[in-house]
PDB file of C-alpha atoms in Angstrom:
ATOM      1  CA  UNK Q  46      -5.691 -14.427  -6.513  1.00 61.00           C
ATOM      2  CA  UNK Q  47      -5.591 -16.754  -3.468  1.00 64.00           C
ATOM      3  CA  UNK Q  48      -2.103 -18.552  -2.181  1.00 67.00           C
ATOM      4  CA  UNK Q  49      -0.053 -16.200  -4.239  1.00 65.00           C
ATOM      5  CA  UNK Q  50       2.538 -15.816  -3.428  1.00 63.00           C
ATOM      6  CA  UNK Q  51       2.665 -11.373  -2.654  1.00 58.00           C
ATOM      7  CA  UNK Q  52       6.481 -10.667  -1.442  1.00 53.00           C
ATOM      8  CA  UNK Q  53       9.886 -10.702  -4.007  1.00 51.00           C
ATOM      9  CA  UNK Q  54      12.907 -11.136  -3.369  1.00 52.00           C
ATOM     10  CA  UNK Q  55      14.758  -7.753  -3.361  1.00 62.00           C
ATOM     11  CA  UNK Q  56      12.400  -5.737  -1.791  1.00 72.00           C
ATOM     12  CA  UNK Q  57      13.435  -2.283   1.017  1.00 82.00           C
ATOM     13  CA  UNK Q  58       9.862  -0.660   2.546  1.00 86.00           C
ATOM     14  CA  UNK Q  59       8.721   1.517   4.677  1.00 89.00           C
ATOM     15  CA  UNK Q  60       6.226   2.398   7.541  1.00 91.00           C
ATOM     16  CA  UNK Q  61       4.732   5.277   9.857  1.00 91.00           C
ATOM     17  CA  UNK Q  62       2.055   5.276  12.278  1.00 91.00           C
ATOM     18  CA  UNK Q  63      -1.236   7.365  11.984  1.00 89.00           C
ATOM     19  CA  UNK Q  64      -2.112  10.263  14.702  1.00 85.00           C
ATOM     20  CA  UNK Q  65      -3.975   9.270  17.043  1.00 82.00           C
ATOM     21  CA  UNK Q  66      -5.729   6.136  17.738  1.00 80.00           C
ATOM     22  CA  UNK Q  67      -6.016   5.795  13.339  1.00 82.00           C
ATOM     23  CA  UNK Q  68      -7.528   7.504  10.746  1.00 89.00           C
ATOM     24  CA  UNK Q  69     -11.479   6.446  10.102  1.00 91.00           C
ATOM     25  CA  UNK Q  70     -12.124   5.958   6.066  1.00 92.00           C
ATOM     26  CA  UNK Q  71     -15.064   4.662   5.605  1.00 92.00           C
ATOM     27  CA  UNK Q  72     -16.926   7.936   4.063  1.00 95.00           C
ATOM     28  CA  UNK Q  73     -14.342   7.858   1.550  1.00 95.00           C
ATOM     29  CA  UNK Q  74     -13.798   5.173  -1.585  1.00 95.00           C
ATOM     30  CA  UNK Q  75      -9.627   5.720  -1.991  1.00 95.00           C
ATOM     31  CA  UNK Q  76      -6.370   6.838  -1.864  1.00 94.00           C
ATOM     32  CA  UNK Q  77      -4.841  10.444  -3.779  1.00 94.00           C
ATOM     33  CA  UNK Q  78      -1.192  10.558  -3.347  1.00 93.00           C
ATOM     34  CA  UNK Q  79       0.274  13.586  -5.641  1.00 93.00           C
ATOM     35  CA  UNK Q  80       4.135  11.604  -6.493  1.00 92.00           C
ATOM     36  CA  UNK Q  81       7.073  11.338  -8.331  1.00 91.00           C
ATOM     37  CA  UNK Q  82       8.450   8.114  -9.149  1.00 86.00           C
ATOM     38  CA  UNK Q  83      11.610   6.991 -10.674  1.00 87.00           C
ATOM     39  CA  UNK Q  84      10.329   3.909 -13.168  1.00 85.00           C
ATOM     40  CA  UNK Q  85      10.047   1.429 -10.192  1.00 86.00           C
ATOM     41  CA  UNK Q  86       7.471  -0.620  -9.001  1.00 85.00           C
ATOM     42  CA  UNK Q  87       6.036   0.138  -5.646  1.00 90.00           C
ATOM     43  CA  UNK Q  88       3.160  -0.523  -3.799  1.00 92.00           C
ATOM     44  CA  UNK Q  89       1.248   0.987  -1.273  1.00 94.00           C
ATOM     45  CA  UNK Q  90       1.098  -1.208   1.907  1.00 94.00           C
ATOM     46  CA  UNK Q  91      -2.789  -0.018   4.594  1.00 93.00           C
ATOM     47  CA  UNK Q  92      -2.723  -1.586   7.833  1.00 91.00           C
ATOM     48  CA  UNK Q  93      -5.878  -1.904   9.872  1.00 88.00           C
ATOM     49  CA  UNK Q  94      -7.607  -3.095  12.798  1.00 82.00           C
ATOM     50  CA  UNK Q  95      -7.410  -7.103  12.112  1.00 77.00           C
ATOM     51  CA  UNK Q  96      -9.456  -9.463  10.765  1.00 69.00           C
ATOM     52  CA  UNK Q  97      -7.750 -12.270  10.384  1.00 57.00           C
ATOM     53  CA  UNK Q  98      -7.936 -14.657  13.846  1.00 51.00           C
ATOM     54  CA  UNK Q  99      -4.979 -14.266  15.602  1.00 52.00           C
ATOM     55  CA  UNK Q 100      -3.925 -10.739  14.467  1.00 57.00           C
ATOM     56  CA  UNK Q 101      -3.645  -7.650  15.724  1.00 73.00           C
ATOM     57  CA  UNK Q 102      -3.900  -5.948  12.482  1.00 80.00           C
ATOM     58  CA  UNK Q 103      -4.178  -6.836   8.542  1.00 87.00           C
ATOM     59  CA  UNK Q 104      -2.256  -5.767   5.714  1.00 89.00           C
ATOM     60  CA  UNK Q 105      -3.729  -4.795   2.470  1.00 92.00           C
ATOM     61  CA  UNK Q 106      -1.488  -3.770  -0.986  1.00 93.00           C
ATOM     62  CA  UNK Q 107      -1.985  -2.421  -4.242  1.00 94.00           C
ATOM     63  CA  UNK Q 108       0.735  -1.743  -6.469  1.00 91.00           C
ATOM     64  CA  UNK Q 109       1.385   2.114  -7.601  1.00 90.00           C
ATOM     65  CA  UNK Q 110       0.330   2.225 -11.120  1.00 86.00           C
ATOM     66  CA  UNK Q 111       3.554   4.169 -13.267  1.00 80.00           C
ATOM     67  CA  UNK Q 112       3.543   8.040 -14.042  1.00 79.00           C
ATOM     68  CA  UNK Q 113       2.598   8.292 -17.598  1.00 79.00           C
ATOM     69  CA  UNK Q 114       6.011  10.379 -17.756  1.00 81.00           C
ATOM     70  CA  UNK Q 115       8.969   9.523 -16.126  1.00 81.00           C
ATOM     71  CA  UNK Q 116       9.939  12.193 -13.880  1.00 82.00           C
ATOM     72  CA  UNK Q 117       6.879  14.380 -13.475  1.00 88.00           C
ATOM     73  CA  UNK Q 118       4.231  14.430 -10.773  1.00 91.00           C
ATOM     74  CA  UNK Q 119       1.978  12.890 -10.733  1.00 90.00           C
ATOM     75  CA  UNK Q 120      -1.673  12.444  -8.874  1.00 92.00           C
ATOM     76  CA  UNK Q 121      -2.606   8.834  -8.459  1.00 91.00           C
ATOM     77  CA  UNK Q 122      -5.877   7.377  -7.140  1.00 93.00           C
ATOM     78  CA  UNK Q 123      -6.129   3.946  -5.728  1.00 95.00           C
ATOM     79  CA  UNK Q 124      -9.333   3.030  -4.917  1.00 96.00           C
ATOM     80  CA  UNK Q 125      -9.705   0.565  -1.713  1.00 94.00           C
ATOM     81  CA  UNK Q 126     -10.879  -1.693  -3.972  1.00 93.00           C
ATOM     82  CA  UNK Q 127      -7.464  -2.529  -6.178  1.00 94.00           C
ATOM     83  CA  UNK Q 128      -5.732  -3.313  -2.369  1.00 94.00           C
ATOM     84  CA  UNK Q 129      -5.795  -6.942  -1.512  1.00 92.00           C
ATOM     85  CA  UNK Q 130      -5.497  -9.090   1.497  1.00 90.00           C
ATOM     86  CA  UNK Q 131      -1.850 -10.055   2.690  1.00 86.00           C
ATOM     87  CA  UNK Q 132      -1.476 -12.370   6.028  1.00 80.00           C
ATOM     88  CA  UNK Q 133       2.179 -13.404   5.849  1.00 74.00           C
ATOM     89  CA  UNK Q 134       3.192 -12.726   2.083  1.00 74.00           C
ATOM     90  CA  UNK Q 135       0.429 -14.835   0.572  1.00 82.00           C
ATOM     91  CA  UNK Q 136      -3.064 -13.648  -0.406  1.00 87.00           C
ATOM     92  CA  UNK Q 137      -6.063 -14.235   0.921  1.00 85.00           C
ATOM     93  CA  UNK Q 138      -9.761 -14.382   0.751  1.00 82.00           C
ATOM     94  CA  UNK Q 139     -11.423 -11.617  -0.193  1.00 71.00           C
ATOM     95  CA  UNK Q 140     -12.549  -9.276   2.213  1.00 77.00           C
ATOM     96  CA  UNK Q 141     -13.529  -6.042   3.238  1.00 82.00           C
ATOM     97  CA  UNK Q 142     -11.039  -3.530   4.842  1.00 87.00           C
ATOM     98  CA  UNK Q 143     -11.820  -2.429   8.595  1.00 85.00           C
ATOM     99  CA  UNK Q 144     -11.831   1.141   7.131  1.00 89.00           C
ATOM    100  CA  UNK Q 145     -12.850   2.864  10.810  1.00 86.00           C
ATOM    101  CA  UNK Q 146      -9.218   2.094  11.600  1.00 84.00           C
ATOM    102  CA  UNK Q 147      -6.686   3.068   9.784  1.00 89.00           C
ATOM    103  CA  UNK Q 148      -3.353   1.645  11.780  1.00 89.00           C
ATOM    104  CA  UNK Q 149      -0.404   2.949   9.766  1.00 92.00           C
ATOM    105  CA  UNK Q 150       0.433   3.404   6.131  1.00 94.00           C
ATOM    106  CA  UNK Q 151       4.025   2.055   4.598  1.00 93.00           C
ATOM    107  CA  UNK Q 152       4.970   1.735   0.987  1.00 92.00           C
ATOM    108  CA  UNK Q 153       7.706  -0.521  -0.644  1.00 89.00           C
ATOM    109  CA  UNK Q 154       9.737  -1.112  -4.150  1.00 87.00           C
ATOM    110  CA  UNK Q 155       9.430  -4.641  -5.018  1.00 77.00           C
ATOM    111  CA  UNK Q 156      11.073  -5.289  -8.186  1.00 77.00           C
ATOM    112  CA  UNK Q 157      13.632  -7.300  -8.086  1.00 77.00           C
ATOM    113  CA  UNK Q 158      16.341  -4.868  -9.319  1.00 76.00           C
ATOM    114  CA  UNK Q 159      19.233  -4.299  -6.985  1.00 76.00           C
ATOM    115  CA  UNK Q 160      19.393  -0.394  -7.515  1.00 78.00           C
ATOM    116  CA  UNK Q 161      19.055   2.770  -5.989  1.00 82.00           C
ATOM    117  CA  UNK Q 162      15.403   3.968  -5.729  1.00 86.00           C
ATOM    118  CA  UNK Q 163      13.515   7.505  -5.292  1.00 87.00           C
ATOM    119  CA  UNK Q 164       9.527   8.063  -4.860  1.00 87.00           C
ATOM    120  CA  UNK Q 165       8.458  11.817  -3.915  1.00 90.00           C
ATOM    121  CA  UNK Q 166       4.977  12.511  -2.156  1.00 90.00           C
ATOM    122  CA  UNK Q 167       4.167  15.708  -2.149  1.00 85.00           C
TER     123      UNK Q 167
END
């Protein structure tokens, strides 16, 4: 929803650059991850070459669905249509993701819980 605050108090995040000039994902439909989550609320962030004015990257976020069985490995499929464009913590008007140059991938936990967290990725 446009204008809705996308970040929450009490969160932790990490991100990493992708190799080279970025990944070209235009021939794909989404991201597939093999994970063993701990039941917390995680989000996957994708940073692409920017389409918003004045920014060099745009951040798209998608909530990672909970694992069907807590503690077990599972495969998550996140279609690109599940990602929303955000800017400074706010959801922006729907815009197509620039899939030709993915620059960074990140994860964050933002469930307002002050407790340890663990998300394994294979």
